[in-house]
Short mmCIF file of C-alpha atoms and ligand atoms in Angstrom, two decimals:
data_model
loop_
_atom_site.label_atom_id
_atom_site.label_comp_id
_atom_site.label_asym_id
_atom_site.label_seq_id
_atom_site.Cartn_x
_atom_site.Cartn_y
_atom_site.Cartn_z
CA MET A 290 5.79 -27.56 49.51
CA ASN A 291 4.23 -24.87 51.52
CA SER A 292 2.62 -22.20 49.30
CA LYS A 293 4.30 -19.42 51.39
CA LEU A 294 7.56 -21.30 51.02
CA LEU A 295 7.14 -21.47 47.43
CA LYS A 296 6.45 -17.87 47.17
CA ARG A 297 9.42 -17.23 48.78
CA THR A 298 11.26 -19.51 46.39
CA LEU A 299 10.00 -18.31 43.66
CA ARG A 300 10.73 -14.55 44.81
CA ASP A 301 14.02 -15.23 45.55
CA GLY A 302 14.92 -17.38 42.74
CA MET A 303 12.93 -15.27 39.99
CA LYS A 304 14.41 -11.78 39.98
CA ALA A 305 13.62 -10.11 37.12
CA ASP A 306 16.10 -9.57 33.91
CA LEU A 307 14.08 -6.40 32.83
CA ILE A 308 11.63 -4.53 34.61
CA VAL A 309 9.35 -1.71 32.76
CA LYS A 310 8.20 0.52 35.35
CA ASN A 311 5.94 3.82 35.42
CA ILE A 312 3.69 2.39 32.57
CA GLY A 313 0.24 4.91 32.32
CA ILE A 314 -1.68 2.73 31.32
CA LEU A 315 -1.02 -0.86 30.67
CA LEU A 316 -3.91 -3.05 29.02
CA THR A 317 -4.63 -6.62 28.27
CA PRO A 318 -7.83 -8.82 27.25
CA LYS A 319 -9.86 -9.85 29.84
CA VAL A 320 -9.71 -13.64 29.46
CA THR A 321 -11.72 -16.33 30.79
CA LYS A 322 -12.37 -19.70 28.48
CA GLY A 323 -12.03 -20.35 25.15
CA PRO A 324 -12.10 -17.03 22.47
CA ILE A 325 -13.67 -13.68 23.42
CA LYS A 326 -16.91 -13.49 22.51
CA GLY A 327 -19.88 -11.09 21.87
CA LYS A 328 -19.77 -7.96 24.43
CA ASP A 329 -17.23 -9.68 26.43
CA MET A 330 -14.60 -8.13 23.71
CA ASP A 331 -15.24 -4.78 25.48
CA CYS A 332 -13.74 -5.56 28.82
CA VAL A 333 -10.36 -5.05 29.15
CA GLU A 334 -7.86 -5.32 32.11
CA THR A 335 -6.63 -1.89 32.66
CA TYR A 336 -4.03 -1.43 35.30
CA GLN A 337 -2.68 2.45 35.83
CA ASP A 338 0.66 3.70 37.00
CA ALA A 339 1.88 -0.16 36.34
CA PHE A 340 4.96 -2.21 35.59
CA LEU A 341 5.57 -5.37 34.03
CA ALA A 342 8.26 -8.06 34.92
CA VAL A 343 10.23 -10.38 32.07
CA LYS A 344 12.32 -13.36 32.96
CA GLY A 345 13.67 -15.86 30.22
CA GLY A 346 11.64 -13.83 28.01
CA LYS A 347 8.21 -14.27 29.36
CA PHE A 348 6.19 -11.91 31.58
CA ILE A 349 6.68 -13.40 35.47
CA ASP A 350 4.83 -10.39 37.02
CA PHE A 351 2.42 -7.18 36.22
CA GLY A 352 0.06 -4.89 37.97
CA GLU A 353 -0.17 -1.91 40.21
CA HIS A 354 1.56 -3.44 43.29
CA ASP A 355 5.34 -3.14 44.81
CA PHE A 356 7.66 -5.04 42.29
CA SER A 357 10.86 -4.32 44.76
CA SER A 358 11.74 -7.73 45.34
CA LEU A 359 11.82 -8.57 42.06
CA ILE A 360 15.23 -6.42 41.45
CA ASP A 361 18.58 -6.98 42.02
CA GLU A 362 21.66 -5.76 40.45
CA ASN A 363 21.39 -7.35 37.19
CA THR A 364 17.77 -6.25 36.28
CA GLU A 365 17.44 -3.99 33.49
CA MET A 366 15.11 -0.82 34.59
CA VAL A 367 13.28 0.73 32.04
CA ASP A 368 10.96 4.10 32.63
CA ALA A 369 7.90 4.24 30.37
CA GLY A 370 7.46 7.89 31.13
CA GLY A 371 3.70 7.07 31.94
CA LYS A 372 3.04 6.11 28.76
CA LEU A 373 0.20 3.44 27.28
CA VAL A 374 1.64 -0.25 27.03
CA THR A 375 -0.07 -3.20 25.17
CA PRO A 376 0.54 -6.72 24.17
CA GLY A 377 2.23 -7.22 20.87
CA LEU A 378 -0.16 -7.29 18.13
CA VAL A 379 -0.98 -9.73 16.56
CA ASP A 380 -1.64 -9.91 12.50
CA SER A 381 -3.48 -12.90 11.97
CA HIS A 382 -3.86 -12.95 8.30
CA THR A 383 -1.57 -12.03 5.66
CA HIS A 384 -0.09 -12.84 2.64
CA VAL A 385 3.36 -11.46 3.48
CA VAL A 386 5.53 -13.56 1.36
CA HIS A 387 5.35 -12.23 -2.40
CA GLY A 388 6.74 -11.30 -5.19
CA GLY A 389 6.47 -7.95 -6.82
CA SER A 390 3.63 -5.48 -6.72
CA ARG A 391 0.70 -4.86 -8.54
CA GLU A 392 0.52 -1.12 -8.69
CA TYR A 393 0.23 -1.37 -12.50
CA GLU A 394 -3.36 -2.70 -12.09
CA PHE A 395 -4.37 0.38 -9.68
CA GLU A 396 -5.44 2.75 -12.25
CA GLN A 397 -7.94 0.08 -14.00
CA LYS A 398 -8.93 -0.40 -10.10
CA MET A 399 -9.87 3.19 -9.72
CA ARG A 400 -11.98 3.21 -13.17
CA GLY A 401 -13.67 0.84 -11.31
CA VAL A 402 -13.04 -2.37 -12.82
CA PRO A 403 -13.73 -5.23 -9.87
CA TYR A 404 -11.21 -7.08 -8.28
CA LEU A 405 -12.83 -10.31 -9.25
CA ASP A 406 -13.03 -9.07 -13.03
CA ILE A 407 -8.90 -8.47 -12.82
CA LEU A 408 -8.59 -11.97 -11.81
CA LYS A 409 -11.03 -13.20 -14.13
CA ALA A 410 -9.22 -11.90 -17.13
CA GLY A 411 -5.74 -13.28 -15.74
CA GLY A 412 -4.36 -10.82 -13.66
CA GLY A 413 -4.68 -10.21 -9.97
CA ILE A 414 -3.50 -13.16 -8.25
CA HIS A 415 -2.17 -14.57 -11.40
CA SER A 416 -0.16 -11.71 -12.09
CA THR A 417 1.54 -12.48 -8.20
CA VAL A 418 1.87 -15.43 -9.33
CA LYS A 419 4.04 -14.96 -12.17
CA MET A 420 6.08 -12.67 -10.17
CA THR A 421 6.64 -15.11 -7.38
CA GLN A 422 7.80 -17.84 -9.45
CA GLU A 423 10.29 -15.32 -11.37
CA ILE A 424 11.98 -13.92 -8.01
CA SER A 425 15.19 -15.54 -6.64
CA LYS A 426 14.55 -16.97 -3.39
CA GLU A 427 16.61 -14.33 -2.11
CA GLY A 428 15.13 -11.60 -4.07
CA LEU A 429 11.77 -13.04 -2.06
CA TYR A 430 13.80 -13.06 1.18
CA GLN A 431 14.44 -9.16 0.91
CA GLN A 432 11.20 -8.50 -0.08
CA SER A 433 9.37 -10.12 2.49
CA LYS A 434 11.79 -9.27 5.30
CA LYS A 435 11.33 -5.61 4.57
CA SER A 436 7.47 -6.28 4.94
CA LEU A 437 8.03 -7.91 8.34
CA ASP A 438 10.31 -4.98 9.34
CA PHE A 439 7.37 -2.43 8.79
CA MET A 440 4.67 -4.63 10.49
CA LEU A 441 7.19 -5.02 13.67
CA GLY A 442 7.82 -1.11 13.18
CA PHE A 443 3.74 -0.61 13.88
CA GLY A 444 3.40 -3.10 16.75
CA VAL A 445 3.03 -6.72 15.06
CA THR A 446 4.63 -9.35 16.92
CA THR A 447 3.45 -12.41 15.62
CA VAL A 448 1.52 -12.92 11.89
CA GLU A 449 0.10 -15.69 10.01
CA GLY A 450 1.65 -15.98 6.72
CA LYS A 451 0.38 -17.82 3.75
CA SER A 452 1.74 -19.26 0.29
CA GLY A 453 -0.71 -19.43 -2.54
CA TYR A 454 1.30 -17.31 -5.23
CA GLY A 455 3.07 -20.76 -6.59
CA LEU A 456 0.12 -22.76 -7.66
CA GLU A 457 2.72 -25.58 -8.54
CA LEU A 458 5.07 -27.68 -6.31
CA GLU A 459 8.43 -25.66 -6.04
CA THR A 460 7.03 -21.83 -6.18
CA GLU A 461 4.93 -22.62 -3.27
CA LEU A 462 7.74 -24.36 -1.42
CA LYS A 463 9.83 -21.56 -2.30
CA GLN A 464 7.83 -19.59 -0.41
CA LEU A 465 7.11 -21.31 2.54
CA GLU A 466 10.61 -22.04 2.96
CA VAL A 467 11.27 -18.23 2.74
CA GLN A 468 8.45 -18.00 5.56
CA LYS A 469 10.29 -20.49 7.52
CA GLU A 470 13.51 -18.93 7.38
CA LEU A 471 12.15 -15.61 8.22
CA HIS A 472 10.09 -16.70 10.99
CA GLU A 473 13.33 -18.46 12.41
CA ASN A 474 15.86 -14.69 11.72
CA HIS A 475 13.06 -12.01 12.17
CA PRO A 476 11.91 -10.96 15.72
CA VAL A 477 8.37 -11.15 14.36
CA ASP A 478 6.88 -14.93 14.46
CA ILE A 479 5.15 -16.65 11.74
CA VAL A 480 2.76 -19.12 11.65
CA PRO A 481 2.58 -20.50 8.58
CA THR A 482 -0.49 -21.80 6.22
CA PHE A 483 -0.16 -23.35 3.00
CA MET A 484 -2.53 -21.87 0.63
CA GLY A 485 -1.80 -23.62 -2.64
CA ALA A 486 -6.21 -23.30 -3.91
CA HIS A 487 -5.76 -19.39 -3.65
CA ALA A 488 -6.90 -19.41 -7.03
CA LEU A 489 -7.42 -21.82 -10.23
CA PRO A 490 -4.62 -21.86 -13.02
CA LYS A 491 -6.35 -21.10 -16.31
CA ILE A 492 -5.26 -24.75 -18.10
CA TYR A 493 -7.30 -26.43 -15.14
CA GLU A 494 -10.34 -24.51 -15.75
CA ALA A 495 -12.31 -27.55 -17.38
CA ASP A 496 -11.04 -29.77 -14.64
CA ARG A 497 -11.14 -28.14 -11.33
CA ARG A 498 -10.86 -31.44 -9.47
CA SER A 499 -7.56 -32.34 -10.80
CA PHE A 500 -6.04 -29.40 -9.72
CA LEU A 501 -7.43 -29.68 -6.28
CA ASP A 502 -5.96 -33.12 -6.05
CA LYS A 503 -2.55 -31.73 -7.10
CA VAL A 504 -2.76 -29.35 -4.26
CA ILE A 505 -3.61 -32.22 -2.23
CA GLY A 506 -0.83 -34.03 -3.41
CA MET A 507 1.38 -31.55 -2.19
CA PHE A 508 0.47 -32.10 1.34
CA ASP A 509 2.90 -34.55 1.92
CA GLU A 510 6.08 -32.65 1.07
CA VAL A 511 4.81 -29.69 3.18
CA LYS A 512 4.23 -31.94 5.90
CA LYS A 513 7.38 -33.70 5.70
CA ARG A 514 9.49 -30.59 5.89
CA ASN A 515 6.97 -28.80 8.63
CA LEU A 516 6.20 -26.07 6.45
CA ALA A 517 2.75 -25.27 7.27
CA GLU A 518 0.51 -25.75 9.88
CA PHE A 519 -3.02 -24.76 8.57
CA VAL A 520 -4.32 -24.92 5.21
CA ASP A 521 -6.61 -22.20 3.69
CA ILE A 522 -8.72 -21.78 0.83
CA PHE A 523 -10.16 -18.99 -1.19
CA CYS A 524 -14.13 -19.86 -1.32
CA GLU A 525 -15.27 -17.38 -3.47
CA ASP A 526 -17.16 -16.53 -7.06
CA GLY A 527 -14.38 -16.76 -9.47
CA ALA A 528 -12.27 -19.36 -7.49
CA PHE A 529 -13.33 -22.13 -5.36
CA SER A 530 -16.99 -23.52 -5.07
CA VAL A 531 -18.16 -24.88 -1.55
CA GLU A 532 -17.68 -28.19 -3.01
CA ASP A 533 -14.71 -27.66 -3.85
CA SER A 534 -13.52 -26.44 -0.48
CA ARG A 535 -14.90 -29.23 1.10
CA TYR A 536 -13.04 -31.77 -0.69
CA LEU A 537 -9.57 -29.75 0.29
CA LEU A 538 -10.32 -28.73 3.57
CA ASP A 539 -11.56 -32.34 4.31
CA ALA A 540 -8.20 -33.90 2.69
CA ALA A 541 -6.33 -31.60 4.64
CA LYS A 542 -7.70 -32.12 7.90
CA ASN A 543 -7.37 -35.99 7.42
CA TYR A 544 -3.71 -35.12 6.63
CA GLY A 545 -3.83 -33.55 10.49
CA PHE A 546 -3.74 -29.78 9.11
CA LYS A 547 -5.64 -26.79 11.07
CA LEU A 548 -7.87 -25.26 8.80
CA LYS A 549 -9.12 -21.92 7.56
CA ILE A 550 -11.07 -20.40 4.83
CA HIS A 551 -11.43 -17.24 3.05
CA ALA A 552 -15.20 -16.95 2.70
CA ASP A 553 -18.03 -14.00 1.81
CA GLU A 554 -15.31 -11.82 0.94
CA VAL A 555 -17.94 -10.94 -2.00
CA VAL A 556 -20.31 -13.62 -2.58
CA ALA A 557 -21.99 -15.79 0.55
CA LEU A 558 -21.47 -18.96 -1.27
CA GLY A 559 -21.54 -20.98 2.41
CA GLY A 560 -17.79 -21.13 2.97
CA VAL A 561 -19.24 -20.04 6.66
CA PRO A 562 -21.59 -22.68 7.66
CA LEU A 563 -18.71 -25.17 6.12
CA ALA A 564 -15.88 -23.80 8.31
CA VAL A 565 -18.00 -24.17 11.51
CA GLU A 566 -18.72 -27.97 10.32
CA LEU A 567 -14.96 -28.40 9.77
CA LYS A 568 -13.96 -27.13 13.01
CA ALA A 569 -11.75 -24.33 11.18
CA HIS A 570 -10.13 -21.78 13.76
CA SER A 571 -11.31 -18.95 11.43
CA ALA A 572 -13.66 -17.54 9.01
CA ASP A 573 -11.84 -14.84 7.32
CA HIS A 574 -13.52 -11.57 5.23
CA LEU A 575 -17.41 -12.12 6.15
CA MET A 576 -18.28 -8.93 4.14
CA ALA A 577 -21.03 -10.49 2.50
CA ILE A 578 -21.85 -12.75 5.21
CA ASN A 579 -25.75 -13.64 5.49
CA ASP A 580 -27.96 -14.92 8.23
CA GLU A 581 -27.32 -18.62 8.15
CA GLY A 582 -23.46 -17.93 8.27
CA LEU A 583 -24.06 -15.42 11.29
CA GLU A 584 -25.97 -18.32 12.95
CA ALA A 585 -23.40 -20.96 12.10
CA LEU A 586 -20.72 -19.00 13.94
CA ALA A 587 -22.58 -17.69 16.70
CA ASN A 588 -22.60 -21.56 17.59
CA SER A 589 -19.07 -21.89 17.19
CA ASP A 590 -15.73 -21.08 18.59
CA VAL A 591 -14.91 -20.29 15.07
CA ILE A 592 -12.95 -16.91 14.85
CA ALA A 593 -14.36 -14.44 12.55
CA ASN A 594 -11.72 -12.83 11.15
CA LEU A 595 -12.41 -9.37 9.88
CA LEU A 596 -10.23 -7.55 7.31
CA PRO A 597 -11.34 -3.97 6.91
CA SER A 598 -8.25 -2.71 5.51
CA THR A 599 -9.41 -4.80 2.13
CA SER A 600 -13.04 -3.31 2.16
CA PHE A 601 -11.00 0.44 2.84
CA TYR A 602 -9.07 -0.39 -0.46
CA LEU A 603 -11.45 -1.94 -2.62
CA ASN A 604 -14.20 0.76 -1.88
CA SER A 605 -16.55 -2.39 -1.20
CA THR A 606 -18.57 -3.11 1.59
CA TYR A 607 -17.87 -3.54 5.58
CA ALA A 608 -18.44 -6.90 7.30
CA PRO A 609 -21.49 -6.31 9.60
CA ALA A 610 -19.33 -6.09 13.10
CA ARG A 611 -21.78 -4.65 15.26
CA LYS A 612 -24.47 -7.51 14.11
CA MET A 613 -21.53 -10.08 14.80
CA ILE A 614 -21.00 -8.82 18.15
CA GLU A 615 -24.75 -8.49 19.12
CA ARG A 616 -25.02 -12.13 18.03
CA GLY A 617 -22.23 -13.11 20.26
CA LEU A 618 -18.92 -13.78 17.86
CA ALA A 619 -15.53 -14.09 18.66
CA LEU A 620 -14.07 -11.24 15.92
CA ALA A 621 -10.56 -10.87 15.17
CA LEU A 622 -8.91 -8.20 13.31
CA SER A 623 -6.18 -8.44 10.39
CA SER A 624 -4.37 -6.57 7.89
CA ASP A 625 -5.08 -8.89 5.00
CA TYR A 626 -1.68 -7.67 3.86
CA ASN A 627 -1.18 -8.89 0.31
CA PRO A 628 -0.37 -7.17 -3.07
CA GLY A 629 -3.85 -7.04 -4.56
CA SER A 630 -6.73 -5.72 -2.05
CA SER A 631 -4.49 -4.83 0.77
CA PRO A 632 -1.21 -3.40 0.09
CA SER A 633 -0.20 -1.68 3.41
CA GLU A 634 1.68 -3.30 6.59
CA ASN A 635 0.10 -0.58 8.32
CA PHE A 636 -1.83 -2.82 10.80
CA LEU A 637 -2.48 0.21 13.21
CA PHE A 638 -4.35 1.64 9.97
CA THR A 639 -6.22 -1.28 9.57
CA LEU A 640 -7.33 -0.81 13.43
CA ASN A 641 -8.12 2.71 12.74
CA ILE A 642 -10.68 1.46 10.04
CA ALA A 643 -12.11 -1.02 12.41
CA ALA A 644 -13.11 2.04 14.84
CA ILE A 645 -14.35 4.46 11.97
CA HIS A 646 -16.20 2.11 9.50
CA LEU A 647 -16.59 -1.16 11.54
CA LYS A 648 -17.86 1.11 14.41
CA MET A 649 -16.01 -1.05 17.23
CA SER A 650 -14.92 -0.15 20.27
CA PRO A 651 -11.25 0.90 21.67
CA ASN A 652 -11.46 -2.03 23.61
CA GLU A 653 -13.09 -4.20 21.15
CA ILE A 654 -10.36 -3.85 18.44
CA LEU A 655 -7.76 -4.38 21.38
CA THR A 656 -9.66 -7.63 22.43
CA ALA A 657 -9.57 -8.43 18.60
CA ALA A 658 -5.82 -7.23 17.47
CA THR A 659 -4.56 -9.36 20.22
CA TYR A 660 -6.02 -12.41 21.98
CA ASN A 661 -8.69 -13.36 19.55
CA ALA A 662 -6.13 -13.18 16.86
CA ALA A 663 -3.75 -15.46 18.77
CA TYR A 664 -7.02 -17.75 19.16
CA GLY A 665 -7.25 -18.16 15.54
CA ILE A 666 -4.07 -18.97 14.84
CA ASP A 667 -3.31 -21.64 17.57
CA ARG A 668 -1.15 -19.42 19.86
CA ALA A 669 -3.76 -18.19 22.36
CA ASP A 670 -1.75 -19.82 25.07
CA GLU A 671 1.17 -18.10 24.43
CA VAL A 672 0.90 -14.57 22.71
CA GLY A 673 -2.09 -11.98 22.75
CA ARG A 674 -1.78 -11.02 26.47
CA ILE A 675 -0.20 -9.88 29.33
CA ALA A 676 -0.14 -13.00 31.62
CA LYS A 677 2.18 -14.91 33.44
CA SER A 678 4.39 -17.51 31.21
CA TYR A 679 3.54 -15.41 28.12
CA LYS A 680 5.84 -14.31 26.07
CA ALA A 681 7.00 -11.00 26.52
CA ASP A 682 5.89 -9.39 23.99
CA PHE A 683 4.65 -5.74 24.07
CA VAL A 684 4.49 -2.50 22.75
CA ILE A 685 5.02 1.24 24.38
CA TYR A 686 3.20 3.80 22.67
CA ASP A 687 3.90 7.45 22.33
CA ALA A 688 0.63 8.26 23.55
CA LEU A 689 -1.52 8.28 26.87
CA ASN A 690 -4.32 5.89 25.87
CA TRP A 691 -5.70 3.50 23.20
CA PRO A 692 -8.42 5.26 21.97
CA TYR A 693 -5.79 7.87 21.25
CA VAL A 694 -4.08 5.42 19.04
CA LEU A 695 -7.50 4.79 17.16
CA TYR A 696 -8.35 8.55 16.65
CA HIS A 697 -5.21 10.10 15.55
CA PHE A 698 -5.37 8.20 12.44
CA ALA A 699 -2.67 7.11 10.09
CA ILE A 700 -0.11 7.79 12.70
CA ASN A 701 2.30 5.67 13.70
CA HIS A 702 2.04 5.83 17.58
CA VAL A 703 4.49 2.97 18.27
CA LYS A 704 7.51 4.06 20.42
CA ASP A 705 9.49 0.69 21.22
CA VAL A 706 8.29 -2.97 20.26
CA TYR A 707 9.62 -5.69 22.72
CA LYS A 708 9.88 -9.71 21.76
CA MET A 709 10.66 -12.14 24.17
CA GLY A 710 11.50 -9.09 26.77
CA VAL A 711 13.99 -7.81 24.21
CA LYS A 712 13.84 -4.26 22.42
CA VAL A 713 13.63 -4.84 18.68
CA ILE A 714 12.20 -1.25 17.56
CA ASP A 715 12.68 1.87 18.64
CA ASN A 716 10.75 4.18 16.64
CA LYS A 717 11.62 7.29 17.84
CA ARG A 718 15.44 7.64 17.48
CA LYS A 719 16.31 10.71 16.17
CA ILE A 720 19.19 10.89 13.83
CA TRP A 721 19.16 14.56 13.63
CA GLU A 722 18.38 17.63 15.75
CA VAL A 723 17.63 21.21 15.46
O1 LIG B 952 -3.35 -11.45 -4.21
O2 LIG B 952 -5.16 -10.43 -3.74
N1 LIG B 952 -8.19 -11.82 -1.47
N2 LIG B 952 -6.53 -13.37 -2.11
C1 LIG B 952 -7.95 -13.48 -1.81
C2 LIG B 952 -5.92 -12.03 -2.43
C3 LIG B 952 -7.29 -11.49 -1.95
C4 LIG B 952 -5.12 -11.66 -2.59
C5 LIG B 952 -4.12 -10.96 -3.77
ZN1 LIG B 953 -6.55 -13.50 2.40
#
């Protein structure tokens, strides 16, 4: 077909369902091919006095040009009031579905008892396992829904969520089923990860291999019911060794799962080179990464998923983000929302911490919290940027620019959140007047 005709046909047949106009600044990561690495993370496309257009839940156009041809009497017009708009944020590492909370360990933590010591003594993850086993499915659904509401309110439109608080089939499935129901019912999309190897139950201490075999034995049910895309393992001192991780992740790969790994959170055991070798989508945490790990990631497309809220909350070291960017790694940022080491759904606060402690620039942070995050959960072709045919997930802030959101910290600057072109959060609706 003649390309002019094609354009004309498109224009005639493509009136927008929704136009957001008068956007002061519209930001979206600058994408070429693969994940955005190193200094390219600092390049973001910026449009001023811009618009975006949505049809059928997807972006059909955006930018600074004239959009009048996209409008008819059925087009909803929204005025962004000169404010900032970004793609919906992607939180690519969370443990959002879990029972209960661990505030009773807070005093112990404040007195300086390390996270891994609490775990070794049978607390930590093991406490949450007990609470997740005991809570009803409905209770688990309601607790997790509340967390997703918070997340959405902070501009997050896609999350990754892990199981791992059952360590036996029934409760692992309960977590994953709740997650699937929430994915279907809640505006936030959830990308599911099976993490049956999150901690080693005490009764298996003398025979780790039989626990790993038990977890591998759960793959069939998880796969059959389509409950997880990824498999993850906690490769850490006091949890699982590199050999354990290789054994489990190899089996997961053969089963057709995509891979993730918790690596170098406290000790650099060698989980990062393993992630590269097995072509995992991401290696997560990396606070204790060494040169060998940096080198391995630099020669790969594995996303280095940094979780600075955890460093903040455990009062521990931060991942060497600047060194990673200099070495050309592709970074993502995630909240790691979980009841032990990062009990907060405030993803914007994670981004504040990334600015202050990881010394990442505003543009690097945006890239890490959108496109690269989507890449690490295999969604880079549908979310994480404003681009034609991508899901129309976006955030309107009560702010004029992105650096302000990072600078004016611990405040929710989100005004409205749209998921597939539908307004799902209106944070600034007042119910009182003075
Ligand atoms: O519940 O403590 N690090 N897993 C690995 C966690 C933190 C979650 C938790
Ligand atoms: Zn985690």
